[in-house]
Tab-separated table of C-alpha atoms in Angstrom:
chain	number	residue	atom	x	y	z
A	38	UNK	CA	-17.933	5.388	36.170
A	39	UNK	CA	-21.548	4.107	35.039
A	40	UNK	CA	-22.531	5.651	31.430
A	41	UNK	CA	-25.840	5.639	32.482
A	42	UNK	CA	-24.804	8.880	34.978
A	43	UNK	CA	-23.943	10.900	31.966
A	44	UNK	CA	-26.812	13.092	30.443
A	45	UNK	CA	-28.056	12.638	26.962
A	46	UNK	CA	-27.271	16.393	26.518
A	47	UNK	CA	-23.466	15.817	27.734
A	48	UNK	CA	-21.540	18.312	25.380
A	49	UNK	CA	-19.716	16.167	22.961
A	50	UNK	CA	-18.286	17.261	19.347
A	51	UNK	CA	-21.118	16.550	17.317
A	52	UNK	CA	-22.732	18.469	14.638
A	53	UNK	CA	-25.461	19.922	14.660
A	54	UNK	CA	-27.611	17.100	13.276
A	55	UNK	CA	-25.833	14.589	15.354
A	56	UNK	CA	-26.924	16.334	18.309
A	57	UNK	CA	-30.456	16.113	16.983
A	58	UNK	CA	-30.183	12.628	16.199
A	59	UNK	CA	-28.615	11.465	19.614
A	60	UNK	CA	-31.176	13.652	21.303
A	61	UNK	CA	-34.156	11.578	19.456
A	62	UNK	CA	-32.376	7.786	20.182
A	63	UNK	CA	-32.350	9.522	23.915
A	64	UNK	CA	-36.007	10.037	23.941
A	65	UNK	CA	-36.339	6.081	23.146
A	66	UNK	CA	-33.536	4.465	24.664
A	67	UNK	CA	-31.990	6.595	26.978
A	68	UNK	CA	-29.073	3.816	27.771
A	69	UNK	CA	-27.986	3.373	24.733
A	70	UNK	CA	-27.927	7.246	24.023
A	71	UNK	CA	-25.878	7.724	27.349
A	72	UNK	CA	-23.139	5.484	26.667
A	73	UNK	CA	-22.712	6.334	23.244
A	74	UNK	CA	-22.664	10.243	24.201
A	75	UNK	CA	-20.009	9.144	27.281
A	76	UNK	CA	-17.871	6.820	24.918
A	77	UNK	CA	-18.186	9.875	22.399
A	78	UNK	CA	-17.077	12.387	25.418
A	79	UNK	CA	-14.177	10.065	26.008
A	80	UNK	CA	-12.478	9.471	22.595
A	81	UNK	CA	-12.637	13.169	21.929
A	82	UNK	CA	-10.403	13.503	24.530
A	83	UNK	CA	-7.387	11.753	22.707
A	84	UNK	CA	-8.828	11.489	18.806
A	85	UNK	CA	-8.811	13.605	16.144
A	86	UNK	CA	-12.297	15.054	15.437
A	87	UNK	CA	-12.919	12.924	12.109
A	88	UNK	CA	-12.056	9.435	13.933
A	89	UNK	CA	-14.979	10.529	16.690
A	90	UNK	CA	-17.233	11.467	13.720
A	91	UNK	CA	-16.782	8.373	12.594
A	92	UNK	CA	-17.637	6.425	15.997
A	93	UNK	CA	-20.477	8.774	16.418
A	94	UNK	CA	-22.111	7.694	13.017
A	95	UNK	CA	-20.884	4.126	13.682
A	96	UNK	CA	-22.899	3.948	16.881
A	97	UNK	CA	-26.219	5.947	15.305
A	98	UNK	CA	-26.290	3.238	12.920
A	99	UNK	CA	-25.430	0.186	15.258
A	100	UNK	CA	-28.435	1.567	17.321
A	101	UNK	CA	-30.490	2.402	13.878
A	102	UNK	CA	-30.365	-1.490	13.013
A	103	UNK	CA	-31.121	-2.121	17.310
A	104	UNK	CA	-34.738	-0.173	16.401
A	105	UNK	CA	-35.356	-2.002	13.675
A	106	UNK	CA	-34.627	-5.936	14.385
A	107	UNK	CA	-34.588	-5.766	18.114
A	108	UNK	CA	-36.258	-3.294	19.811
A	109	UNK	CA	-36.127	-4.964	23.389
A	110	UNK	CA	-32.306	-4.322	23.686
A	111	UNK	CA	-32.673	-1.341	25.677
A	112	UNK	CA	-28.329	-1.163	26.720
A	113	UNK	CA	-25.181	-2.425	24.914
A	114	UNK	CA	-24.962	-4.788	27.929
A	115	UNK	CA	-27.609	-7.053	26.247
A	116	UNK	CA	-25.729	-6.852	22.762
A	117	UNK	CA	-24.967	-10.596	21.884
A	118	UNK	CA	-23.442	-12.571	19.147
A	119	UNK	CA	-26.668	-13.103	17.680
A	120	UNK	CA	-27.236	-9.437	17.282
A	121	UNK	CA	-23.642	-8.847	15.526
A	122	UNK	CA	-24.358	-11.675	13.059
A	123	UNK	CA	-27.790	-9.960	12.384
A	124	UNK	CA	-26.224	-6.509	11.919
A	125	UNK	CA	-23.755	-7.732	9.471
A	126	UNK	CA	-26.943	-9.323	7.053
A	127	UNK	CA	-28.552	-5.818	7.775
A	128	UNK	CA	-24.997	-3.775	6.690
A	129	UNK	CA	-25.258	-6.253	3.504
A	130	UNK	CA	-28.706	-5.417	2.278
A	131	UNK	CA	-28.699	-1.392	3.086
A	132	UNK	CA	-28.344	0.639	0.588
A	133	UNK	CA	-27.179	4.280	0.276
A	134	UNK	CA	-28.837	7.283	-1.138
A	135	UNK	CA	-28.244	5.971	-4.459
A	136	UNK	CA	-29.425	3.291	-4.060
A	137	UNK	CA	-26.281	0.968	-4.292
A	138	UNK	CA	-24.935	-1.592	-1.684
A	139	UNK	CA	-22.353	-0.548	0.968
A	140	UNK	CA	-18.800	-1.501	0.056
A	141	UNK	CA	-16.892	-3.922	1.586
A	142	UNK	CA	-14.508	-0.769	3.271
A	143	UNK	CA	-17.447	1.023	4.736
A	144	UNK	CA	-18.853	-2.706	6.479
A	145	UNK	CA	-15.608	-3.103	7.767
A	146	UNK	CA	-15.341	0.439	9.157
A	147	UNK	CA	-18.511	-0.100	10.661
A	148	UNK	CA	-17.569	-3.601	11.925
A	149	UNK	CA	-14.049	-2.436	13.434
A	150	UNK	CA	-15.381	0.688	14.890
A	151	UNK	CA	-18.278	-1.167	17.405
A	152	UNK	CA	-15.564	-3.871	18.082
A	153	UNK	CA	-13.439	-0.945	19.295
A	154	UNK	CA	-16.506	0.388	21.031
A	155	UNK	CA	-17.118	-2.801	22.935
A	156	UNK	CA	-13.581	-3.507	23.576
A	157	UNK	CA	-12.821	-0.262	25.433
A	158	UNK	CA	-16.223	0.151	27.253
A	159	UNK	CA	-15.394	-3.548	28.804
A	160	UNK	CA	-11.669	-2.663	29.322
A	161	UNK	CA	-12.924	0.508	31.537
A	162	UNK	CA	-15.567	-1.397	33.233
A	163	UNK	CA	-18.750	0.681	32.490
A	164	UNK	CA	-22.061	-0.413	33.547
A	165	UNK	CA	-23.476	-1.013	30.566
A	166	UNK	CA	-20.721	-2.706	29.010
A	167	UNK	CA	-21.376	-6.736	28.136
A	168	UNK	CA	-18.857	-9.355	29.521
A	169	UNK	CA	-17.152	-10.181	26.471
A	170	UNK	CA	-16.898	-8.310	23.013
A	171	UNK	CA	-19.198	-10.105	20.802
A	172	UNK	CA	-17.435	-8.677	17.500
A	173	UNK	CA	-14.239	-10.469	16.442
A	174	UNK	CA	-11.869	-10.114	13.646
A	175	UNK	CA	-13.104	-12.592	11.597
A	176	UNK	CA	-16.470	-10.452	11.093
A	177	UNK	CA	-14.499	-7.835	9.065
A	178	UNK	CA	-14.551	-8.806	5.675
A	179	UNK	CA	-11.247	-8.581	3.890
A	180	UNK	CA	-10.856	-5.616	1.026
A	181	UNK	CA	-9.013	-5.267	-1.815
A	182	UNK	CA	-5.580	-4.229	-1.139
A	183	UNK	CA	-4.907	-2.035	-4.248
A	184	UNK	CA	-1.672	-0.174	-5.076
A	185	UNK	CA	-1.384	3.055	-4.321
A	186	UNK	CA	-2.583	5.600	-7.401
A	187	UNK	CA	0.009	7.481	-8.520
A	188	UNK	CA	1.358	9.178	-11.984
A	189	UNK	CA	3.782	8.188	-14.498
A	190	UNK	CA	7.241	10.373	-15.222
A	191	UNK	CA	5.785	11.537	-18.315
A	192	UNK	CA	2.320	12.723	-16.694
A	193	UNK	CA	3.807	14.119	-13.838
A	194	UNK	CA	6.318	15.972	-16.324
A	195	UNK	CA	3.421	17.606	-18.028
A	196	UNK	CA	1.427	18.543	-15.103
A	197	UNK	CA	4.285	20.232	-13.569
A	198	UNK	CA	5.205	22.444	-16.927
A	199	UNK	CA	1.250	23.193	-16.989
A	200	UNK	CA	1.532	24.710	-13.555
A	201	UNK	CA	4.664	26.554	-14.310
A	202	UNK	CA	2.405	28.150	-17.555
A	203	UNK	CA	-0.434	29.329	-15.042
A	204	UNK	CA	-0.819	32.177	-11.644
A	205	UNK	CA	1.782	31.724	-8.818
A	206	UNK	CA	-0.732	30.351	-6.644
A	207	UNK	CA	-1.219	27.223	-8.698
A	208	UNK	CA	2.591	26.653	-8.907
A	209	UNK	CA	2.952	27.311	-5.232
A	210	UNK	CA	0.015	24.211	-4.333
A	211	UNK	CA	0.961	22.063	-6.934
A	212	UNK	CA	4.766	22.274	-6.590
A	213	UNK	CA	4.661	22.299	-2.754
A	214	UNK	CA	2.191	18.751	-3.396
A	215	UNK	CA	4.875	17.406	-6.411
A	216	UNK	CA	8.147	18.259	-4.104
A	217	UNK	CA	7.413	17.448	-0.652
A	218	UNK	CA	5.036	15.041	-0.400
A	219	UNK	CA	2.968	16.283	1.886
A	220	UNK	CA	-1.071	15.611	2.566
A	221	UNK	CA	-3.691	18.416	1.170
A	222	UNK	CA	-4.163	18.947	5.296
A	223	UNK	CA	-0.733	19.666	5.824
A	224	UNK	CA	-0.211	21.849	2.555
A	225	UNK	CA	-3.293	23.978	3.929
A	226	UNK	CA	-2.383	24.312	7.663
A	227	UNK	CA	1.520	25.795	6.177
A	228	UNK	CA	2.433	28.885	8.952
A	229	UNK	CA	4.138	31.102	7.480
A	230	UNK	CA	7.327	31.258	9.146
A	231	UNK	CA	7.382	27.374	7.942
A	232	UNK	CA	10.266	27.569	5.912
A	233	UNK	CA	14.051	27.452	7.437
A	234	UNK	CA	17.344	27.517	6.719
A	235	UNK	CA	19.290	25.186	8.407
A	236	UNK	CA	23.210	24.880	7.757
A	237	UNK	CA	23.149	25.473	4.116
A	238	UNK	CA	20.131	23.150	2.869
A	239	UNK	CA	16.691	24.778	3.627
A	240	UNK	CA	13.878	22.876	5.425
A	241	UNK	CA	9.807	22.920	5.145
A	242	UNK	CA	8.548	22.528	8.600
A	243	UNK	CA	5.262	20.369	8.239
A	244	UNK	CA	2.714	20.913	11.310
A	245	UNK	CA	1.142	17.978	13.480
A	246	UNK	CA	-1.189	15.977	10.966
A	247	UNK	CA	-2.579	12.720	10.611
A	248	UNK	CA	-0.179	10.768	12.839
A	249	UNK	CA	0.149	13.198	15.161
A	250	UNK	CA	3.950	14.617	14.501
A	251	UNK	CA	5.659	17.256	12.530
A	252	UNK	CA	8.849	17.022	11.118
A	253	UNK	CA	11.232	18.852	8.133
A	254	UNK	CA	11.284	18.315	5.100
A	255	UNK	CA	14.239	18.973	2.674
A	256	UNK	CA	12.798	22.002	0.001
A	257	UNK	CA	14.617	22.071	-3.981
A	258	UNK	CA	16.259	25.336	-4.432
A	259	UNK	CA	14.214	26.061	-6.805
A	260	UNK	CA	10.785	26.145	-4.314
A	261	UNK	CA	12.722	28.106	-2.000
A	262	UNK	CA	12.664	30.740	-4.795
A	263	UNK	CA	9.146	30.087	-5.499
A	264	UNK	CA	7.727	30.276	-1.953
A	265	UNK	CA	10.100	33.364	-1.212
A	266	UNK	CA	8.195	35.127	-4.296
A	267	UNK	CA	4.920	34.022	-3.016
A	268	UNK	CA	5.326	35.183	0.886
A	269	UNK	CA	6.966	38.575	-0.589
A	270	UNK	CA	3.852	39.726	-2.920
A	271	UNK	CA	0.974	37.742	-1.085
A	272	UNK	CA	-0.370	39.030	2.568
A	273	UNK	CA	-1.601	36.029	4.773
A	274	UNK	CA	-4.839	38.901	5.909
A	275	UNK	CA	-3.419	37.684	9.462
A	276	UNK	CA	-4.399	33.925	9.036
A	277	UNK	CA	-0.358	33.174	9.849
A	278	UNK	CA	-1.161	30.519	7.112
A	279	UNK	CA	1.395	30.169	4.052
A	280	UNK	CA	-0.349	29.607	1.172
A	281	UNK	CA	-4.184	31.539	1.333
A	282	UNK	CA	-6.191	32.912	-1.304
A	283	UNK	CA	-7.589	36.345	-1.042
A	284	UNK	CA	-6.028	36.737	2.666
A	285	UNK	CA	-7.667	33.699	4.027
A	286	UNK	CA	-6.039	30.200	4.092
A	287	UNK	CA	-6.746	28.283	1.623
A	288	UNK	CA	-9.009	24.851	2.158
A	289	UNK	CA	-8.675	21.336	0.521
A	290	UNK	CA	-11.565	21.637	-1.638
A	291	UNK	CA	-9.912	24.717	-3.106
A	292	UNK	CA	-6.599	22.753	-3.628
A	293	UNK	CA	-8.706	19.938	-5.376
A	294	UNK	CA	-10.096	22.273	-7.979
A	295	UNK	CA	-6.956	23.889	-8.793
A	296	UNK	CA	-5.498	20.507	-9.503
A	297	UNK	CA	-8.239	19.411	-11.606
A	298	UNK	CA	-7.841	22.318	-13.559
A	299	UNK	CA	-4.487	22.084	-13.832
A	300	UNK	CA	-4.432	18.373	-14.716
A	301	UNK	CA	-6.950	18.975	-16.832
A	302	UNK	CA	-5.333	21.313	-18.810
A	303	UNK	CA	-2.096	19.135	-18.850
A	304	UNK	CA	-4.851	16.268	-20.345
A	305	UNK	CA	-3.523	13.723	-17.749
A	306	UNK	CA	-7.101	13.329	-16.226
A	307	UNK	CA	-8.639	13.844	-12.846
A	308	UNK	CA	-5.829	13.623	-10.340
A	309	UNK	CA	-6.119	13.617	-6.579
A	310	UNK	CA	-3.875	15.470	-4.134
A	311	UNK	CA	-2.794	12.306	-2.874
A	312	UNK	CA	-1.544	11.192	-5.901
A	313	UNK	CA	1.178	13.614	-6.137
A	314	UNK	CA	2.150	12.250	-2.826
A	315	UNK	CA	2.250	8.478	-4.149
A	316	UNK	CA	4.332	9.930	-7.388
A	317	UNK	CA	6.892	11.342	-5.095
A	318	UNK	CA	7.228	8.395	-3.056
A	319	UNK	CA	7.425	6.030	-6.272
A	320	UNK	CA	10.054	8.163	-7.768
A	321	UNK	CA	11.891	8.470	-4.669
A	322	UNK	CA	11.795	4.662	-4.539
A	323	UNK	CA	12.483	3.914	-8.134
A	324	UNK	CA	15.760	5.929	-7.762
A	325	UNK	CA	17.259	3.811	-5.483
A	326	UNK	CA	16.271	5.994	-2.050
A	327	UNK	CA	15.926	4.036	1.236
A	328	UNK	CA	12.671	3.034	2.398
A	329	UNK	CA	13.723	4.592	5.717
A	330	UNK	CA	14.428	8.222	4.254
A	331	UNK	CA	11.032	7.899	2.154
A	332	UNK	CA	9.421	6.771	5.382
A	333	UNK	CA	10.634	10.118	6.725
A	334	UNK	CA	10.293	12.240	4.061
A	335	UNK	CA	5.908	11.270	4.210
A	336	UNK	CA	6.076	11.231	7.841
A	337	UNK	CA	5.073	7.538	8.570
A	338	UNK	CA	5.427	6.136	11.686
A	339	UNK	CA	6.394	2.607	10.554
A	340	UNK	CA	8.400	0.812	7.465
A	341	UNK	CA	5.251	-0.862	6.989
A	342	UNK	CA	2.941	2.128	5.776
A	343	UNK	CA	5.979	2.690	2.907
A	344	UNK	CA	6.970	-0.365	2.458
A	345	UNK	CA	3.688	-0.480	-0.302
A	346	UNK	CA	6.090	1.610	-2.338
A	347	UNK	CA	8.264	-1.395	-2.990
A	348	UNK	CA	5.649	-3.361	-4.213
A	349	UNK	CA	5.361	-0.468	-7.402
A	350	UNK	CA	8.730	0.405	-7.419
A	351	UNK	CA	10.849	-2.838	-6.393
A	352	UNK	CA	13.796	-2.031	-9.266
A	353	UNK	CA	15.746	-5.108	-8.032
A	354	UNK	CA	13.275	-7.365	-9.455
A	355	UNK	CA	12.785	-5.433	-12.341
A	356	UNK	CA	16.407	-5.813	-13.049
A	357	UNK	CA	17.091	-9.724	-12.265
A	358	UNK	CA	14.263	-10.011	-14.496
A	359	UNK	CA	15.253	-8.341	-17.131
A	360	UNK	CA	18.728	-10.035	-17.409
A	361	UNK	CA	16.989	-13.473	-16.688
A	362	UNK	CA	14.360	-12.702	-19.811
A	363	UNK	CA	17.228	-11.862	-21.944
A	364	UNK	CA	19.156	-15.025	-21.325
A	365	UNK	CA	16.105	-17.081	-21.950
A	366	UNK	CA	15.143	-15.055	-24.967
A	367	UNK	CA	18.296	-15.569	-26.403
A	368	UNK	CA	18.045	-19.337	-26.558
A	369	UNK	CA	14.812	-19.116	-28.663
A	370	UNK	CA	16.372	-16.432	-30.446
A	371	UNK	CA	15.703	-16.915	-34.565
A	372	UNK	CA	18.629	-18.294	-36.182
A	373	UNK	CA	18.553	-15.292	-38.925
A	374	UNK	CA	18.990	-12.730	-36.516
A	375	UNK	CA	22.250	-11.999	-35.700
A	376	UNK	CA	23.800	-12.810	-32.075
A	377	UNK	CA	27.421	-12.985	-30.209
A	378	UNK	CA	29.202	-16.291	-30.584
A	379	UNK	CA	29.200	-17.354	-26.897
A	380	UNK	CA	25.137	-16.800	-26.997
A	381	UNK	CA	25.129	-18.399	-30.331
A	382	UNK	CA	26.944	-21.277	-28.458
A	383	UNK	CA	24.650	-21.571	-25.155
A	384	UNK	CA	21.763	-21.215	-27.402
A	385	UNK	CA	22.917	-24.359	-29.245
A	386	UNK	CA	23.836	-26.227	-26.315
A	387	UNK	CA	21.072	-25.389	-24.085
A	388	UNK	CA	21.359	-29.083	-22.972
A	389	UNK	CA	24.261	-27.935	-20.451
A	390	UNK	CA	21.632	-25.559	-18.109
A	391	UNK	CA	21.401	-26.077	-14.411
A	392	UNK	CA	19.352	-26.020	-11.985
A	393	UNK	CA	20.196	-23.027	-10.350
A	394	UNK	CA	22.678	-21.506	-13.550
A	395	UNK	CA	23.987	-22.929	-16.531
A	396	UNK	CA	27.898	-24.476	-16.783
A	397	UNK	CA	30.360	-22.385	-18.541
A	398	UNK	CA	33.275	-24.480	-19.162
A	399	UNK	CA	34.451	-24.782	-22.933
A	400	UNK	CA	32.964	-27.134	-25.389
A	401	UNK	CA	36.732	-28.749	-25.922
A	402	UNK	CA	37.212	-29.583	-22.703
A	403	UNK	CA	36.843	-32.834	-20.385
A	404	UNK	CA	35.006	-32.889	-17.362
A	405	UNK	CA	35.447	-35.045	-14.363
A	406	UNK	CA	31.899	-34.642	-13.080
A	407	UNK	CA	29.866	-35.113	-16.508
A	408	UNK	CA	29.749	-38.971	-15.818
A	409	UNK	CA	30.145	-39.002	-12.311
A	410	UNK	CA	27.437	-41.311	-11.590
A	411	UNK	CA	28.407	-43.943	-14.119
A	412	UNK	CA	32.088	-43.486	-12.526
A	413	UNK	CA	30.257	-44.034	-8.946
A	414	UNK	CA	31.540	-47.554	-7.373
A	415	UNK	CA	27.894	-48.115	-6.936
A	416	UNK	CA	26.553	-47.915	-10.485
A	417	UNK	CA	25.365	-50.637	-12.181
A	418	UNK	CA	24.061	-51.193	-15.681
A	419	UNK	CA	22.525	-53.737	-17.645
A	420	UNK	CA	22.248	-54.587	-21.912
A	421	UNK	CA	18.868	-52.651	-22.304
A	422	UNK	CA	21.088	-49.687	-21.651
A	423	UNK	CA	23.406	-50.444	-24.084
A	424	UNK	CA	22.179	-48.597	-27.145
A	425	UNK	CA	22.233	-45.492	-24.706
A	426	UNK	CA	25.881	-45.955	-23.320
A	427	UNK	CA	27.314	-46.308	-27.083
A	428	UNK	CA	25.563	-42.867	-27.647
A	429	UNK	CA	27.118	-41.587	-25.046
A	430	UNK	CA	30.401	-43.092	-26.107
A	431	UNK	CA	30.497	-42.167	-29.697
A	432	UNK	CA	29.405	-38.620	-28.324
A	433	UNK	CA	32.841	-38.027	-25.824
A	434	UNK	CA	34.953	-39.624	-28.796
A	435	UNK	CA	33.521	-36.530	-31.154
A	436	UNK	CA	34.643	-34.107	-28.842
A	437	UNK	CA	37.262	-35.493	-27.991
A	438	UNK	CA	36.794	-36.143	-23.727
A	439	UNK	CA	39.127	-39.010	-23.691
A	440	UNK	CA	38.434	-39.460	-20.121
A	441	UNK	CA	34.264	-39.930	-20.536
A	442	UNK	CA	34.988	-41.861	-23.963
A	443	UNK	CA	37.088	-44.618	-21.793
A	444	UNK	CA	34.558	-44.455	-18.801
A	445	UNK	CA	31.344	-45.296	-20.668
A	446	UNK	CA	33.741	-48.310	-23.195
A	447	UNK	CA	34.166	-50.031	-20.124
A	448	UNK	CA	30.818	-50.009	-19.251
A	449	UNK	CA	30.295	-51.555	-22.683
A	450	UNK	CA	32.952	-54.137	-22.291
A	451	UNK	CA	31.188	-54.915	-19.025
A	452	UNK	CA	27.826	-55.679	-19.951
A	453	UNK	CA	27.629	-59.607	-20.855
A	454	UNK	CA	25.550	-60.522	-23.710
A	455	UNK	CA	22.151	-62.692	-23.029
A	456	UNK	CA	23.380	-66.197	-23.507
């Protein structure tokens, strides 16, 4: 199919002010405005409706920076190398309405949307497609990776007795949030047949979302009773949603201000929806639950996504840690304080550590291996050593390793004087 076929008025899910836009880059470059409008007609097909807003602003801006640095490109078939290394300086200096840089998370969203733009247009062999992507992977630039956001035991503690103290409706949001882990989409798009009893646990069914699938989660007994009060004095005013206000279902901007009010009044400071969803999966994680069941419990689609749970939460660290710092810390201990004999002991002889442990065999006894090397057939000595070996010596004969104390006096005997 050649984009250049499809109309600049193609119906495509823009807004309102998209459609304006698009219409305007049509009246000037009517190329460029028919692919984007096709590629924009295509994705819709199979995206969700904020991933093609996002390639449709992607593309208005690609085309924004075209108009101003090279107005002779007239199709995405002339795009170049040089004009991706000039759109990444232009991404640089813009600024936004506030008049502060772009961050490094919107460049790269900018960056990886046109090199998915180019990649598929070449894959289905458009017209105005060039012959190789000109954006790679090494034009992205590489952004933070910061841990997920999430609260404390105590802070979550207090914002969940807060909710308990205020109207039904805040307890339902925020303990459906705290509980299940589910997103501020999926809280809001609830039906209201959505809870089930299935043997003798009951389930929350959680609609198609982000990734595309539903799936059940596992409800306390507790929010069963809550969300049975709810549905029993609250009408949905025929929205078939679960949790509305006034009859109609209840949006994420509502859910936001509830929680900051809530939080507020807890005094744990602005918290996102999101975060209760982190909290839950750090708890979960912290209390010894399987990365798999979290995995399911959030509805990811691969170990990875929940694997950056581990990375807050990874207790077997924490643990061989904290038995490693008390082992050290207890050979630096101060000799006021008072200790155990047998740390008293390795504290004292600290000289017996290892490499990969420390050797545990009693102070009175002889070992075979202590002197191994000086019991090797190829060891050899000479008399500059011999202040060292009587050392050695005198120590075996004061603790009485019979066996070491005869080793190292031959090696003595052995050593011939200078003439």
């Amino acid at each position: 199919m050649s984009a250049v076929e499809v109309a600049v008025d193609e119906t495509v899910p823009l807004t309102a002010w998209g459609r304006s836009e698009w219409q305007r880059i049509g009246a000037r470059r009517p190329l460029l405005a028919a692919t984007g409008l096709a590629y924009l007609a295509q994705i819709d097909v199979s995206l969700r409706p904020r991933s093609v807003s996002a390639a449709d602003n992607a593309l208005r801006v690609f085309i924004e920076f075209l108009d101003d640095e090279h107005p002779d490109v007239k199709g995405f078939a002339e795009v170049g190398r040089t004009h991706i290394e000039g759109f990444k300086r232009w991404l640089v200096r813009r600024r936004t309405a506030k008049g502060t840089p772009l961050t490094a998370n919107t460049v790269r969203q900018r960056l990886g949307t046109m090199r998915t733009f180019f990649d598929r247009i070449i894959e289905w062999d458009w017209n105005d497609a060039p012959l190789r992507t000109p954006i790679f992977a090494v034009d992205l630039p590489i952004v933070d990776d910061p841990l997920p956001k999430f609260l404390d035991d105590a802070s979550a503690a207090r914002l969940l007795r807060a909710a308990r103290g205020s109207t039904l409706l805040d307890r339902v949001v925020i303990e459906l949030l705290a509980h299940t882990g589910i997103r501020v989409g999926e809280l809001c798009d609830l039906e209201r047949d959505a809870v089930f009893e299935i043997g003798k646990a009951w389930w929350l069914r959680v609609p198609v979302g982000k990734l595309h699938n539903d799936r059940f989660v596992p409800l306390l007994p507790s929010l069963v009773e809550l969300l049975s009060e709810w549905v029993s004095t609250n009408a949905d005013g025929g929205s078939g949603r679960l949790v509305t206000k006034d009859g109609k279902p209840l949006s994420r901007y509502q859910v936001t201000r509830i929680l900051d009010r809530i939080a507020k009044h807890a005094g744990v400071g602005h918290v996102h929806p999101h975060q209760l969803r982190h909290t839950l999966a750090t708890q979960a994680v912290n209390r010894g639950m399987r990365l798999e069941a979290v995995a399911a419990l959030l509805g990811h689609r691969s170990l990875r996504m929940t694997a950056v749970y581990a990375r807050i939460a990874n207790t077997t660290v924490a643990a061989e840690y904290q038995a490693a710092s008390e082992k050290v810390d207890a050979l630096y201990r101060d000799l006021d304080v008072e200790e155990s004999p047998a740390m008293r002991q390795l504290r004292q002889e600290h000289r017996r550590m290892l490499a990969n442990g420390w050797c545990t065999r009693p102070k009175e006894t002889d070992c075979a291996f202590e002197a191994i090397c000086e019991g090797c057939g190829f060891f050899s000595t000479t008399i500059e050593f011999k202040p060292t070996l009587q050392a050695q010596r005198d120590h075996a004969a004061a603790n009485g390793q019979v066996a070491r104390e005869e080793r190292y006096t031959k090696l003595l005997d052995a050593i011939e004087e200078p003439a």
